[in-house]
Short mmCIF file of C-alpha atoms in Angstrom, two decimals:
data_model
loop_
_atom_site.label_atom_id
_atom_site.label_comp_id
_atom_site.label_asym_id
_atom_site.label_seq_id
_atom_site.Cartn_x
_atom_site.Cartn_y
_atom_site.Cartn_z
CA ASP A 1 132.14 101.52 102.74
CA TYR A 2 128.88 103.69 104.81
CA PHE A 3 132.24 106.18 105.75
CA LYS A 4 133.74 107.20 102.57
CA GLN A 5 132.19 110.66 103.11
CA SER A 6 134.24 113.91 102.72
CA THR A 7 135.57 115.47 106.18
CA THR A 8 133.29 118.07 106.00
CA ARG A 9 130.37 115.42 106.51
CA LEU A 10 132.33 113.34 108.73
CA HIS A 11 133.02 116.56 111.14
CA PHE A 12 129.77 117.18 111.09
CA ILE A 13 128.33 113.86 111.83
CA ALA A 14 131.40 113.61 115.20
CA ASP A 15 129.59 117.01 116.20
CA LYS A 16 125.83 115.78 115.26
CA VAL A 17 126.76 112.62 117.93
CA VAL A 18 127.71 114.96 121.05
CA ALA A 19 125.37 117.38 120.49
CA LEU A 20 122.30 113.98 121.02
CA THR A 21 124.10 112.53 123.83
CA LEU A 22 123.71 115.95 125.42
CA ASP A 23 120.03 116.24 124.18
CA MET A 24 119.51 112.81 125.18
CA TYR A 25 119.35 114.28 129.20
CA ARG A 26 117.78 117.86 128.83
CA GLU A 27 114.86 116.67 126.07
CA PRO A 28 114.61 112.86 126.36
CA VAL A 29 110.75 113.00 125.08
CA ARG A 30 111.85 114.92 121.89
CA MET A 31 114.80 112.77 121.43
CA ALA A 32 112.71 109.66 121.51
CA SER A 33 110.03 110.96 118.40
CA ASP A 34 113.36 112.92 116.48
CA LEU A 35 115.79 109.28 116.71
CA SER A 36 112.28 106.95 115.61
CA ALA A 37 113.22 109.70 112.63
CA LEU A 38 116.70 109.41 112.37
CA GLY A 39 116.39 106.27 112.61
CA LEU A 40 113.82 105.35 109.69
CA ARG A 41 115.89 107.50 106.83
CA HIS A 42 118.79 104.85 108.70
CA VAL A 43 116.14 102.16 106.89
CA GLY A 44 116.15 104.33 103.91
CA TYR A 45 120.42 104.32 103.83
CA GLY A 46 120.27 100.11 104.20
CA ILE A 47 122.69 100.68 107.22
CA PRO A 48 123.11 97.61 108.76
CA ALA A 49 121.69 97.89 112.53
CA GLU A 50 125.21 95.86 113.83
CA LEU A 51 127.38 98.97 112.43
CA PHE A 52 126.14 100.49 116.17
CA SER A 53 127.87 98.94 118.30
CA PRO A 54 130.84 99.73 117.57
CA TYR A 55 130.82 102.51 115.99
CA VAL A 56 129.63 103.77 119.86
CA SER A 57 132.48 101.67 120.78
CA ALA A 58 135.05 103.97 118.46
CA CYS A 59 133.36 107.51 119.92
CA VAL A 60 133.14 106.18 123.46
CA GLN A 61 137.48 105.62 122.98
CA VAL A 62 137.65 108.98 121.54
CA ILE A 63 136.20 110.60 124.33
CA GLU A 64 138.63 108.86 126.73
CA ALA A 65 141.78 109.15 125.55
CA LEU A 66 140.49 113.27 125.21
CA THR A 67 139.76 113.34 129.14
CA ASP A 68 140.09 111.88 132.66
CA ASP A 69 136.49 113.03 134.27
CA GLU A 70 135.28 109.20 134.79
CA VAL A 71 131.79 110.58 135.54
CA ALA A 72 131.42 112.81 131.63
CA GLU A 73 133.15 109.28 130.49
CA CYS A 74 130.13 106.96 131.73
CA ALA A 75 128.06 110.01 131.38
CA PHE A 76 128.93 109.99 127.72
CA ARG A 77 128.27 106.48 127.68
CA TRP A 78 125.57 105.44 128.71
CA SER A 79 123.81 108.37 126.59
CA LEU A 80 125.02 107.28 123.32
CA ASP A 81 124.41 103.63 123.88
CA LEU A 82 120.71 104.31 124.72
CA ILE A 83 120.68 106.62 121.14
CA SER A 84 122.46 103.50 119.46
CA ARG A 85 119.76 101.43 120.88
CA ILE A 86 116.35 103.32 119.96
CA LEU A 87 118.04 103.36 116.18
CA MET A 88 118.49 99.89 116.24
CA ARG A 89 115.18 98.75 117.42
CA VAL A 90 113.98 101.28 114.92
CA ILE A 91 115.69 99.61 112.03
CA SER A 92 115.26 96.20 113.27
CA GLU A 93 110.96 97.52 113.31
CA GLY A 94 111.90 99.50 110.04
CA SER A 95 113.56 97.12 107.61
CA THR A 96 109.85 95.96 105.86
CA ILE A 97 110.87 93.74 103.10
CA VAL A 98 110.17 96.33 100.25
CA MET A 99 112.31 98.88 102.13
CA ARG A 100 115.13 96.97 101.38
CA ALA A 101 114.07 95.73 97.59
CA ILE A 102 113.87 99.57 97.26
CA ASN A 103 117.70 99.94 98.33
CA ALA A 104 118.44 96.86 96.11
CA ASN A 105 116.03 99.06 92.95
CA SER A 106 114.85 96.06 91.70
CA ARG A 107 111.48 95.33 90.32
CA LYS A 108 111.09 91.66 90.34
CA GLN A 109 112.86 91.71 94.65
CA LEU A 110 109.40 94.41 95.28
CA ARG A 111 106.80 92.54 93.29
CA ARG A 112 107.84 89.88 95.10
CA ALA A 113 107.34 91.76 98.84
CA VAL A 114 104.41 93.46 97.97
CA GLY A 115 102.70 90.66 97.03
CA CYS A 116 103.23 89.13 100.76
CA ALA A 117 100.59 91.47 101.62
CA PRO A 118 96.95 91.07 101.96
CA ARG A 119 95.05 93.19 98.52
CA GLY A 120 93.27 95.46 101.04
CA LYS A 121 97.08 95.48 103.00
CA ARG A 122 99.14 96.39 99.66
CA ALA A 123 99.14 100.38 99.49
CA ASP A 124 99.84 100.62 103.58
CA TRP A 125 102.85 98.61 102.39
CA LEU A 126 103.83 100.65 99.22
CA LEU A 127 103.39 104.05 101.32
CA SER A 128 104.10 104.19 104.89
CA VAL A 129 106.63 102.65 107.36
CA THR A 130 105.69 103.43 110.81
CA VAL A 131 107.69 103.50 113.65
CA GLY A 132 106.37 104.64 116.70
CA THR A 133 104.92 108.35 115.89
CA GLN A 134 107.88 108.86 113.07
CA SER A 135 106.69 107.28 109.50
CA ILE A 136 108.78 107.14 106.05
CA SER A 137 106.64 106.64 102.88
CA PRO A 138 108.76 103.16 100.59
CA LEU A 139 107.12 105.29 97.39
CA MET A 140 109.02 108.91 98.40
CA TRP A 141 112.34 107.19 99.56
CA ALA A 142 112.54 105.50 96.12
CA VAL A 143 111.82 109.52 94.64
CA GLU A 144 114.54 110.99 96.47
CA THR A 145 116.74 108.59 96.17
CA GLY A 146 116.82 108.01 92.42
CA ASN A 147 115.72 104.21 92.77
CA LEU A 148 113.51 104.84 89.53
CA ASP A 149 113.16 100.78 89.57
CA ALA A 150 111.67 100.52 92.39
CA GLY A 151 109.42 103.60 92.13
CA ALA A 152 107.87 102.87 88.87
CA ALA A 153 107.16 99.18 90.26
CA ILE A 154 105.23 100.72 93.47
CA ILE A 155 103.17 102.66 91.15
CA THR A 156 102.54 100.19 88.83
CA ASP A 157 101.18 98.00 92.22
CA LEU A 158 99.32 101.13 93.35
CA MET A 159 97.63 101.61 90.15
CA THR A 160 96.64 98.06 89.16
CA ILE A 161 92.75 97.76 89.93
CA ARG A 162 92.30 93.86 92.33
CA ALA A 163 89.10 92.45 93.27
CA ASP A 164 87.75 89.82 95.49
CA ARG A 165 84.43 88.42 96.21
CA ASP A 166 83.38 91.05 98.34
CA ARG A 167 85.42 94.19 96.83
CA TYR A 168 87.72 95.91 94.23
CA TYR A 169 90.92 96.89 95.53
CA TYR A 170 92.88 100.21 93.51
CA GLY A 171 94.98 102.78 95.39
CA MET A 172 94.87 106.09 93.45
CA ASP A 173 92.93 107.15 96.65
CA ALA A 174 95.34 105.64 99.42
CA LEU A 175 98.33 107.62 96.54
CA PHE A 176 96.85 111.24 96.42
CA SER A 177 95.32 111.29 100.25
CA ARG A 178 99.26 110.18 101.12
CA HIS A 179 100.62 112.38 98.27
CA PRO A 180 98.53 115.36 97.68
CA ASP A 181 101.34 116.81 96.08
CA ILE A 182 102.59 113.69 94.33
CA ILE A 183 102.20 114.96 90.65
CA GLN A 184 104.64 117.88 92.02
CA ARG A 185 106.93 115.67 93.38
CA LEU A 186 107.29 113.59 90.14
CA CYS A 187 107.52 116.81 88.19
CA LEU A 188 110.64 118.22 90.42
CA ASP A 189 112.55 114.73 91.11
CA ALA A 190 110.94 111.68 88.30
CA PRO A 191 109.71 113.37 85.36
CA ALA A 192 109.87 109.34 84.31
CA LEU A 193 107.83 108.13 86.80
CA LEU A 194 104.68 110.33 85.80
CA GLN A 195 103.92 107.97 82.48
CA PRO A 196 102.72 104.74 84.87
CA LEU A 197 100.97 107.33 87.28
CA LEU A 198 98.44 108.73 84.38
CA ASP A 199 98.45 105.41 82.62
CA GLY A 200 96.84 103.99 85.31
CA LEU A 201 94.76 106.49 85.66
CA ILE A 202 93.03 104.83 82.61
CA TRP A 203 90.79 101.51 82.73
CA ARG A 204 90.47 99.64 79.67
CA SER A 205 87.97 96.61 79.16
CA ARG A 206 89.23 93.99 77.79
CA LEU A 207 86.61 93.05 75.55
CA THR A 208 85.64 95.24 72.21
CA GLU A 209 82.03 95.51 71.05
CA GLN A 210 81.79 96.68 67.09
CA GLY A 211 85.56 97.65 67.35
CA GLN A 212 85.68 99.70 70.30
CA ARG A 213 86.88 98.85 73.88
CA ARG A 214 85.19 100.46 77.60
CA VAL A 215 87.47 103.46 78.67
CA ILE A 216 87.25 104.61 82.55
CA TYR A 217 89.01 107.19 83.37
CA PHE A 218 89.91 108.25 86.91
CA VAL A 219 90.91 111.69 86.80
CA LYS A 220 88.78 113.00 90.20
CA HIS A 221 92.59 114.32 91.73
CA LEU A 222 93.16 115.48 88.70
CA LEU A 223 90.18 118.28 89.39
CA VAL A 224 89.31 118.97 92.75
CA GLY A 225 91.90 118.74 95.66
CA PRO A 226 92.34 117.34 98.70
CA ASN A 227 90.75 120.81 100.77
CA GLY A 228 88.11 121.09 97.73
CA GLN A 229 89.75 123.16 95.90
CA PHE A 230 90.53 123.13 92.59
CA ALA A 231 93.55 120.94 92.02
CA GLN A 232 96.96 122.30 90.74
CA GLY A 233 98.21 119.01 88.27
CA LEU A 234 97.79 120.90 85.51
CA GLN A 235 99.20 123.58 86.49
CA TRP A 236 102.44 121.18 87.56
CA LEU A 237 102.21 119.65 84.62
CA THR A 238 102.67 122.39 82.13
CA GLU A 239 105.32 123.80 83.53
CA THR A 240 106.92 120.81 82.92
CA GLY A 241 106.85 122.27 79.20
CA SER A 242 106.63 118.48 77.88
CA PRO A 243 104.10 117.84 75.21
CA LYS A 244 104.25 114.11 75.82
CA LEU A 245 102.71 114.60 79.15
CA VAL A 246 99.59 117.29 77.88
CA CYS A 247 98.92 115.24 74.86
CA HIS A 248 98.28 111.76 77.12
CA PRO A 249 94.63 111.34 77.07
CA ALA A 250 93.84 111.29 81.05
CA ILE A 251 95.12 115.08 80.25
CA ALA A 252 93.01 116.22 77.30
CA LEU A 253 90.13 114.43 79.31
CA VAL A 254 90.79 116.56 82.03
CA THR A 255 91.23 119.99 79.54
CA ASP A 256 88.33 118.83 77.45
CA LEU A 257 86.03 118.93 80.90
CA ILE A 258 87.39 122.65 82.16
CA TRP A 259 87.66 124.30 79.19
CA SER A 260 83.86 123.33 77.87
CA ARG A 261 82.34 124.28 80.72
#
């Protein structure tokens, strides 16, 4: 099932395998970093690590049929075996329960997975999977692969306020610090996730006083960018041409603040 690709794609993979085996001898340090990034992408693809060994054997058999040079065969086998072991290690370390839930595109499975994390670590589990010097964002992977149910569950969890005896936990700052362009990315790739993101910027009290409820808007990142400049969130939202988004209470408050001062 994993090789149901076009012939052009399969040729590209075969060429890449040969190039990687050569680069492993030429630039081993750079290759270790590149292979970590490649392995994390395979985590997102949901590739089982046990498939690497038979794939390496198949590649070696092809090379053995093409040449009688034993040195070349041994060099190719050693390099490809090392590459496969690096990728298998990365996949083993990077296949977290959160990534598996994203690959299944299951809200229930994702909530169960992140429920294992301490309150102070939930945002880290949802925004970063790191192996070696490389990292991947589970949220962005869900957006890029179209697993929007899992993406919506991640955003909802990040934008939920939690507390213990010592402090409150709210993933808004972690989200915008990890992805300053999150609004632009969602506008382009997953507009359906903008609504839960904007809803999460508003806290409403469950208590009423004289028929009214206290409301707090967390709009800092809609006004100020990561380097202190004016944030581009409003521009990106306006470019979508969606009246529903522009009329959202959080956006209405931001526009009123800007144009009234």
